[in-house]
XYZ file of C-alpha atoms in Angstrom:
554
model
C 16.682 -39.133 -3.734
C 14.146 -36.476 -4.813
C 15.292 -34.104 -7.381
C 13.815 -30.855 -8.714
C 12.858 -30.958 -12.222
C 14.091 -28.614 -15.039
C 11.388 -26.038 -16.004
C 13.726 -23.484 -18.055
C 17.054 -22.280 -18.485
C 17.383 -20.522 -15.260
C 16.003 -23.546 -13.390
C 18.960 -25.572 -14.603
C 20.554 -26.323 -11.337
C 19.453 -29.446 -9.716
C 19.428 -29.760 -5.952
C 19.111 -32.785 -4.138
C 17.954 -31.509 -0.452
C 16.551 -28.545 1.111
C 19.414 -27.969 3.278
C 21.684 -28.264 0.259
C 20.235 -25.188 -1.532
C 22.758 -22.164 -1.797
C 20.305 -19.382 -0.721
C 22.956 -16.592 -1.537
C 22.965 -17.856 -5.235
C 19.187 -17.886 -5.107
C 18.944 -14.375 -4.069
C 21.460 -13.186 -6.589
C 19.960 -14.882 -9.331
C 16.526 -13.502 -8.674
C 17.756 -9.831 -7.726
C 19.514 -9.818 -11.310
C 16.218 -10.845 -12.795
C 14.280 -8.181 -11.023
C 16.675 -5.543 -11.990
C 16.631 -6.226 -15.483
C 12.627 -6.063 -15.233
C 13.082 -2.416 -13.633
C 15.467 -1.199 -16.427
C 12.961 -2.534 -19.135
C 10.166 -0.850 -17.203
C 12.105 2.340 -17.229
C 12.975 2.211 -20.776
C 9.276 1.456 -22.043
C 9.952 -1.963 -23.281
C 6.722 -3.656 -21.769
C 7.033 -6.768 -24.121
C 10.376 -7.311 -22.627
C 9.129 -6.714 -19.119
C 6.529 -9.494 -20.007
C 9.207 -11.909 -21.135
C 11.508 -11.590 -18.166
C 8.528 -11.932 -15.343
C 7.764 -15.112 -17.077
C 11.521 -16.025 -16.944
C 11.374 -15.234 -13.397
C 8.292 -17.059 -12.495
C 9.603 -20.184 -14.034
C 12.746 -20.054 -12.457
C 13.942 -22.670 -9.808
C 15.676 -20.233 -7.899
C 12.706 -17.953 -7.589
C 10.222 -20.946 -6.544
C 12.800 -22.102 -4.015
C 12.766 -18.582 -2.468
C 8.824 -18.623 -2.648
C 8.584 -21.602 -0.582
C 11.047 -20.341 2.050
C 9.033 -17.004 2.544
C 5.776 -18.846 3.295
C 7.649 -21.389 5.444
C 9.481 -19.062 7.620
C 7.196 -16.253 8.363
C 4.477 -15.920 11.150
C 1.722 -17.732 9.017
C 3.880 -21.168 8.539
C 1.569 -22.754 11.243
C -1.691 -21.598 9.613
C -3.219 -23.806 7.135
C -5.647 -23.228 4.513
C -8.938 -25.268 3.809
C -6.736 -28.436 2.623
C -4.954 -28.399 6.605
C -1.693 -28.987 4.735
C 1.339 -27.604 6.269
C 5.017 -27.532 4.691
C 6.813 -28.251 7.855
C 9.548 -30.676 7.292
C 12.590 -30.215 4.789
C 11.376 -33.071 2.494
C 7.765 -31.458 2.162
C 9.510 -27.959 1.388
C 11.632 -29.249 -1.179
C 8.800 -31.469 -2.786
C 6.854 -28.143 -2.889
C 9.280 -26.515 -5.360
C 8.410 -28.493 -8.157
C 4.580 -28.082 -7.558
C 4.757 -24.372 -8.490
C 3.687 -24.797 -12.151
C 1.543 -22.477 -14.207
C -0.095 -25.158 -16.224
C -3.028 -26.923 -14.663
C -2.842 -24.615 -11.660
C -5.718 -24.190 -9.984
C -6.180 -22.257 -6.530
C -8.401 -23.527 -3.634
C -10.982 -21.325 -1.916
C -9.857 -19.308 0.930
C -10.421 -19.994 4.569
C -12.417 -17.119 5.855
C -11.615 -15.893 9.651
C -12.928 -12.999 11.089
C -10.504 -10.960 13.661
C -11.441 -7.974 15.829
C -10.355 -4.525 15.130
C -9.618 -1.797 17.245
C -13.215 -0.090 17.090
C -14.588 -3.948 18.049
C -15.841 -4.634 14.538
C -14.782 -7.920 12.781
C -11.958 -7.667 9.877
C -12.581 -10.786 7.468
C -9.211 -12.590 6.451
C -8.959 -14.823 3.902
C -6.202 -17.574 4.137
C -4.883 -19.470 1.259
C -3.287 -22.767 1.159
C 0.488 -22.980 1.282
C 0.838 -23.852 -2.171
C -1.568 -20.819 -3.306
C 0.680 -18.601 -1.017
C 3.613 -19.888 -2.475
C 2.384 -19.122 -6.218
C 1.444 -15.748 -4.787
C 5.044 -15.391 -3.505
C 6.089 -16.315 -6.846
C 4.621 -13.871 -9.046
C 4.724 -11.360 -6.364
C 8.680 -11.313 -7.066
C 7.962 -10.521 -10.711
C 5.417 -7.949 -9.930
C 7.249 -5.870 -7.410
C 9.840 -4.492 -9.574
C 7.114 -3.054 -11.856
C 5.035 -1.624 -8.796
C 7.967 0.043 -7.155
C 9.162 1.830 -10.334
C 5.493 2.996 -11.241
C 4.521 4.067 -7.449
C 3.690 6.997 -5.993
C 6.913 8.521 -4.107
C 4.746 9.264 -1.087
C 3.219 6.147 -0.592
C 4.883 4.299 2.370
C 2.645 1.272 3.441
C 3.649 -2.417 2.484
C 6.541 -1.551 0.297
C 10.029 -2.662 1.003
C 12.433 -0.513 2.569
C 9.665 1.781 3.680
C 7.826 2.051 7.251
C 5.727 4.093 9.170
C 8.413 6.186 10.355
C 9.140 7.352 6.949
C 5.316 8.511 6.428
C 5.420 10.528 9.729
C 9.143 11.973 8.625
C 7.333 13.134 5.699
C 4.201 14.571 7.727
C 6.743 16.439 9.631
C 8.557 18.085 6.864
C 5.333 19.014 5.311
C 3.553 20.639 8.464
C 6.360 21.844 10.640
C 7.352 25.212 8.940
C 5.701 28.384 9.470
C 4.429 28.351 5.847
C 3.002 25.021 6.026
C -0.323 24.274 5.131
C -2.880 24.519 8.171
C -5.443 22.315 6.991
C -5.645 18.343 6.845
C -7.865 16.072 4.998
C -7.896 12.706 6.896
C -8.674 9.958 4.319
C -9.567 6.432 4.985
C -11.192 4.135 2.558
C -14.312 2.021 3.224
C -13.291 -1.800 3.129
C -10.403 -1.156 0.716
C -9.460 -4.532 0.113
C -12.779 -5.983 -0.039
C -14.591 -3.904 -2.785
C -11.468 -3.248 -5.237
C -12.984 -3.558 -8.949
C -12.032 -6.845 -10.505
C -12.305 -5.339 -14.129
C -10.006 -2.603 -12.961
C -7.351 -5.019 -11.556
C -7.704 -7.187 -14.606
C -7.096 -4.305 -17.173
C -4.590 -2.469 -15.258
C -1.990 -4.866 -13.123
C 0.861 -6.111 -15.203
C 1.042 -9.691 -14.352
C -0.311 -13.041 -15.744
C -3.807 -12.419 -16.243
C -4.865 -15.910 -16.124
C -3.345 -16.478 -13.010
C -4.698 -12.926 -11.480
C -8.171 -14.001 -12.324
C -7.939 -17.390 -10.890
C -7.010 -15.772 -7.414
C -9.642 -13.147 -7.666
C -12.326 -15.878 -8.532
C -11.329 -18.455 -6.187
C -14.241 -17.758 -3.357
C -14.097 -18.673 -0.040
C -15.156 -21.074 2.400
C -17.029 -19.860 5.781
C -18.883 -22.528 8.032
C -18.198 -25.175 5.694
C -20.190 -22.935 3.197
C -18.717 -21.895 -0.271
C -19.196 -18.078 -1.346
C -18.236 -16.554 -4.631
C -15.819 -13.689 -4.638
C -17.156 -10.782 -7.068
C -14.883 -7.889 -6.115
C -12.043 -7.200 -3.827
C -8.479 -8.917 -2.972
C -8.318 -11.132 0.261
C -6.724 -9.655 3.245
C -4.511 -12.397 4.147
C -3.000 -13.315 0.566
C 0.718 -12.351 0.153
C 0.160 -10.476 -3.021
C -2.867 -8.367 -1.606
C -0.976 -5.429 -0.493
C 0.731 -4.808 -3.457
C -2.232 -5.080 -5.503
C -4.052 -2.622 -3.169
C -1.058 -0.134 -3.362
C -0.993 -0.505 -7.278
C -4.703 0.313 -7.417
C -4.238 3.295 -5.270
C -1.072 4.550 -6.936
C -1.809 7.610 -9.434
C -3.482 9.788 -6.634
C -0.542 11.750 -6.077
C 0.055 12.487 -9.921
C -3.791 13.473 -10.058
C -3.088 15.913 -7.310
C -0.002 17.603 -8.540
C -1.717 17.889 -11.609
C -4.794 19.478 -10.704
C -3.308 21.854 -8.080
C 0.096 23.164 -9.661
C 1.992 26.437 -8.934
C 0.041 29.169 -10.854
C 0.279 32.902 -11.226
C -2.685 35.243 -10.135
C -3.261 38.215 -12.616
C -2.413 41.388 -10.976
C -0.369 39.973 -8.181
C 3.421 39.497 -7.873
C 4.941 36.076 -7.425
C 3.407 32.535 -7.738
C 0.676 31.053 -5.585
C 0.830 27.321 -4.452
C -2.477 25.522 -2.912
C -0.205 23.659 -0.769
C -2.048 20.242 -1.551
C 0.368 17.447 -0.606
C -0.100 13.716 -0.087
C 1.093 11.180 2.346
C -0.449 7.673 2.139
C 0.320 4.597 4.261
C -1.952 1.664 2.497
C -5.371 2.764 2.522
C -4.816 5.374 5.202
C -3.764 8.921 3.882
C -3.768 12.413 4.427
C -3.832 15.636 2.111
C -2.954 19.024 3.148
C -4.208 22.111 1.800
C -4.135 26.001 2.262
C -7.793 26.409 3.412
C -10.913 24.194 4.557
C -12.838 25.101 1.432
C -10.052 23.952 -0.782
C -9.977 20.378 0.701
C -13.753 20.381 1.003
C -15.175 21.397 -2.404
C -12.065 20.824 -4.913
C -9.815 18.008 -3.392
C -12.385 15.634 -1.650
C -14.583 15.479 -4.829
C -11.519 14.820 -7.005
C -10.384 12.063 -4.550
C -13.893 10.472 -4.335
C -14.140 10.272 -8.196
C -10.416 8.613 -8.623
C -11.837 6.048 -5.880
C -15.042 5.495 -7.786
C -13.237 4.422 -10.888
C -11.544 1.717 -8.938
C -15.038 0.537 -6.989
C -13.695 2.137 -3.870
C -15.654 5.001 -1.762
C -14.350 7.216 1.191
C -15.609 6.408 4.757
C -17.760 9.019 5.803
C -17.104 8.115 9.438
C -13.283 8.442 9.437
C -12.975 10.995 6.709
C -12.633 14.581 7.999
C -11.118 17.823 7.651
C -9.048 19.084 10.736
C -7.247 22.310 11.400
C -3.541 21.643 12.529
C -3.941 23.429 15.716
C -6.438 20.796 16.746
C -4.571 18.021 15.866
C -5.088 14.624 14.127
C -4.348 11.032 14.220
C -2.234 9.017 11.614
C -0.499 5.516 12.164
C -0.972 5.604 15.861
C 0.636 9.239 16.330
C -1.190 12.607 16.916
C 0.369 15.281 15.011
C -0.500 18.868 16.436
C 0.812 22.387 16.259
C 1.247 24.452 19.120
C 1.969 27.883 17.942
C 5.064 27.521 15.427
C 5.779 24.207 17.048
C 5.017 21.017 15.591
C 4.552 18.136 18.001
C 4.139 14.342 17.080
C 3.325 12.077 20.241
C 1.708 8.968 20.705
C -2.205 8.816 20.222
C -3.956 8.504 23.462
C -5.895 5.268 22.170
C -2.482 3.519 21.521
C -1.468 4.513 24.940
C -4.556 2.943 26.617
C -4.077 -0.063 24.263
C -0.431 -1.008 25.743
C -1.263 -0.319 29.262
C -4.188 -2.779 28.634
C -2.109 -5.390 27.340
C 0.429 -4.894 30.244
C -2.092 -5.004 32.677
C -3.295 -8.426 31.217
C 0.206 -9.702 30.867
C 0.646 -8.961 34.767
C -2.874 -10.374 36.023
C -2.162 -13.727 34.034
C 1.147 -13.796 35.774
C -0.124 -13.965 39.220
C 1.278 -17.391 40.056
C 4.287 -17.324 37.663
C 7.931 -16.236 38.308
C 9.163 -12.691 38.114
C 11.592 -13.929 35.344
C 8.728 -15.199 33.473
C 6.429 -11.828 33.701
C 9.695 -9.767 32.388
C 9.808 -11.910 29.529
C 6.286 -11.338 28.694
C 6.432 -7.768 29.464
C 9.867 -6.747 27.329
C 8.554 -7.555 23.701
C 5.547 -5.424 24.306
C 7.438 -2.529 26.059
C 10.383 -2.538 23.629
C 8.234 -2.760 20.486
C 6.218 -0.017 21.607
C 9.295 2.116 22.857
C 11.017 1.675 19.440
C 7.921 2.472 17.455
C 7.556 5.744 19.250
C 11.292 6.855 19.891
C 11.171 8.992 16.763
C 8.550 11.132 18.151
C 8.175 13.694 21.146
C 7.182 10.841 23.664
C 9.676 11.443 26.560
C 6.606 12.789 28.745
C 4.047 9.870 27.703
C 6.977 7.612 28.390
C 7.461 8.836 32.056
C 3.862 8.803 32.667
C 3.459 5.345 31.097
C 6.380 4.133 33.389
C 4.657 5.349 36.387
C 1.344 3.325 35.745
C 3.372 0.274 34.954
C 5.614 0.781 38.209
C 2.065 0.935 40.088
C 0.862 -2.327 38.617
C 4.090 -4.278 39.090
C 4.167 -2.983 42.780
C 0.671 -4.210 43.425
C 1.464 -7.392 41.887
C 4.653 -7.891 44.153
C 2.656 -6.750 47.169
C -0.106 -9.322 46.358
C 2.643 -12.319 46.620
C 3.886 -11.650 49.917
C 0.994 -10.212 52.109
C 2.548 -11.254 55.373
C 5.896 -9.555 54.541
C 6.884 -5.785 54.989
C 7.236 -3.272 52.020
C 10.995 -3.165 52.368
C 11.391 -6.881 52.139
C 9.232 -6.834 48.978
C 11.483 -3.674 47.549
C 14.409 -5.745 48.267
C 13.383 -8.816 46.395
C 11.954 -7.534 43.160
C 13.150 -4.179 42.865
C 16.842 -3.402 42.403
C 19.555 -0.601 41.969
C 21.104 -0.773 38.552
C 23.801 1.498 36.843
C 22.665 4.228 39.398
C 18.933 3.483 38.800
C 16.983 2.649 41.869
C 13.616 0.553 41.833
C 14.409 -1.275 38.438
C 12.116 -4.460 38.379
C 14.589 -7.024 37.646
C 15.354 -10.547 38.561
C 18.806 -11.736 39.509
C 20.448 -14.817 37.943
C 23.601 -16.598 37.924
C 25.528 -17.815 35.138
C 27.920 -20.778 34.398
C 30.813 -18.997 36.365
C 28.347 -18.331 39.356
C 28.601 -14.385 38.574
C 25.363 -12.538 39.419
C 23.655 -10.303 36.899
C 20.126 -8.700 36.510
C 17.145 -9.371 34.034
C 15.351 -6.174 34.315
C 11.945 -4.961 32.795
C 12.045 -2.574 29.978
C 11.829 1.059 31.423
C 10.500 3.339 28.464
C 11.764 6.796 29.822
C 15.289 5.499 29.286
C 14.597 5.075 25.431
C 16.809 7.590 23.855
C 14.550 10.009 21.849
C 16.030 10.205 18.156
C 15.713 11.946 14.964
C 14.762 9.627 12.129
C 16.752 10.073 8.751
C 14.224 11.135 6.123
C 13.975 8.993 3.120
C 14.873 9.899 -0.550
C 11.319 9.133 -1.771
C 12.259 8.443 -5.299
C 14.099 5.271 -4.030
C 13.581 1.857 -5.830
C 15.008 -1.078 -3.828
C 15.227 -3.294 -7.054
C 17.177 -0.482 -8.977
C 21.021 -0.872 -8.867
C 21.372 2.772 -8.890
C 19.869 2.914 -5.470
C 21.554 -0.221 -4.088
C 24.548 1.759 -2.629
C 22.158 4.330 -1.175
C 19.936 1.770 0.531
C 22.810 -0.072 2.345
C 24.321 2.925 3.890
C 20.634 3.816 5.000
C 20.190 0.204 6.485
C 23.498 0.112 8.147
C 22.752 3.455 9.689
C 19.414 2.501 11.274
C 20.664 -0.545 12.729
C 23.430 1.209 14.315
C 21.166 3.823 15.718
C 18.901 0.829 17.029
C 21.844 -0.808 18.316
C 22.616 2.330 20.541
C 26.307 2.488 19.536
C 27.365 -0.913 20.988
C 30.300 -1.707 18.983
C 30.352 -5.479 20.082
C 26.816 -5.958 18.773
C 27.341 -4.036 15.486
C 30.543 -6.371 14.897
C 28.217 -9.297 15.758
C 25.882 -8.258 13.213
C 28.223 -7.491 10.320
C 29.863 -10.880 10.864
C 26.678 -12.515 10.427
C 26.361 -10.944 7.151
C 23.400 -9.016 8.610
C 21.500 -12.141 8.609
C 19.549 -14.404 11.619
C 21.936 -17.527 12.185
C 18.934 -19.620 12.637
C 16.491 -18.827 9.765
C 18.923 -16.980 7.620
C 16.525 -13.720 7.007
C 17.945 -10.251 7.493
C 18.013 -8.408 10.994
C 16.898 -4.729 10.529
C 16.021 -1.943 12.598
C 12.458 -2.725 12.031
C 12.853 -6.608 13.246
C 12.793 -7.582 17.055
C 16.166 -9.374 17.746
C 17.850 -10.858 20.651
C 21.289 -12.303 21.623
C 21.659 -16.156 22.148
C 24.583 -18.375 23.024
C 25.164 -21.113 20.116
C 27.187 -24.150 20.209
C 29.369 -24.217 17.093
C 32.339 -26.573 16.641
C 32.191 -27.322 20.447
C 32.528 -23.813 21.377
C 29.879 -21.106 22.560
C 29.186 -18.253 20.105
C 27.015 -15.274 21.161
C 24.876 -14.731 18.087
C 22.021 -12.081 17.072
C 18.675 -13.987 16.049
C 15.243 -12.736 15.264
C 12.948 -12.624 18.741
C 10.564 -15.061 17.244
C 13.479 -17.587 16.518
C 14.980 -17.262 20.062
C 11.231 -17.863 21.354
C 10.819 -21.085 19.103
C 14.250 -22.427 20.120
C 13.634 -21.826 23.862
C 10.278 -23.166 23.720
C 11.695 -26.556 22.075
C 14.233 -26.650 24.795
C 11.634 -26.518 27.812
C 9.398 -29.412 26.076
């Protein structure tokens, strides 16, 4: 039987198989070390931080969680240049002891280009499975430091933060009568591709030897090896955190240069209302006047970025009045008189409707149930993303467009039938709602029930709970606050269904198939599972449900 080697005191436990690993014990051990790193960082004991990071990256428990992360996420079926995948429990277990610092040499990235929304290509660098696991391992040691030193109003690629938190902050900044009226929409040109390697080496508090190897590993495109002289690869697990740490400090810079000040000869204090909201490399900065943003704020930001090898995109960076509105993270934010409305952006509406049209078109020869199963993830995800905005009117109009496409799909299938027959076959009355696109099914007890398509307009518009932006998910002081917040958000997403909430609590808030947490941000599904000869209804991730049903079909 293959056994893991001892690498340090925290790696003392010997496991014999992948299935025998105690995941709760692994998480507890890693969380304890991360909390100690946060405590040392806050106390300014940087030598101790470095020592604790070394201990964590040589821990058996951390290595196990790193392998689990890269073999359970969406990229588990994508290989690097070596075409190696860890798809079996034996290969996953053997991979744990290969994560060693001594003799480690990352392989070049596999370059893949994907289309952006504007038609341009975005280059992705895909590391090998081993390099991904090494990045996940060192990220566990780096994240507690990055979260302790991060800007409070940075929301992208950070634990327990989302785009909804960024939009809630935007609403708080711009919704009052006395709020700033001008907004600088900032976008960094090729942020991931142009970050200075020298700046990263001098300022990122992690193992410099390992970091330099990742930065200089090169990439393979069309079977040709190219060097990497700048930037971090989009596709690497650690890259978003490196990019965030590169941009951290912008908030402090603005607060230092634009504080409250007293104007001689006048009573009271003057505030320039310069505030930052950032999500990864997209950000907005509010200001009292256009001239302030144009002549003072924008040059200051440009200088800050130049030190890191970055520049503002002239095409996407612009200054807008709040009455004209601006787009940010797929939302349109605009003030009508004294009322601020946050609505889905027009291009996002068109993109969603085009996806729906494509799925309906490709389902011409399929069944109604298959079409509903394809549409519901798209519509549910879209509705959940925008349900914290003023989206009722948009939902109603989108429903009308979707209904017309579904009606056309039904008419096309039965050219020799009357419209009343077609309506009775494909559209039903459910809970007092008529014309619901749904399919009738029967369960084992021969009781009829319906599988309906999602109706956007029936998604309840809710107010999003604003985050305390100084929160640190690795600091034990914030543990109770975050637990309450996660529970509240999950209960909001479950729409008051007590049975589902009890099921979620009974499963310890994790998916029963993959063991990863089920949160309000993750899409989930209910599934019948056999346990001890009995059927049990369980909550699982939507991706896990799809993989299980796909295997059953095969």
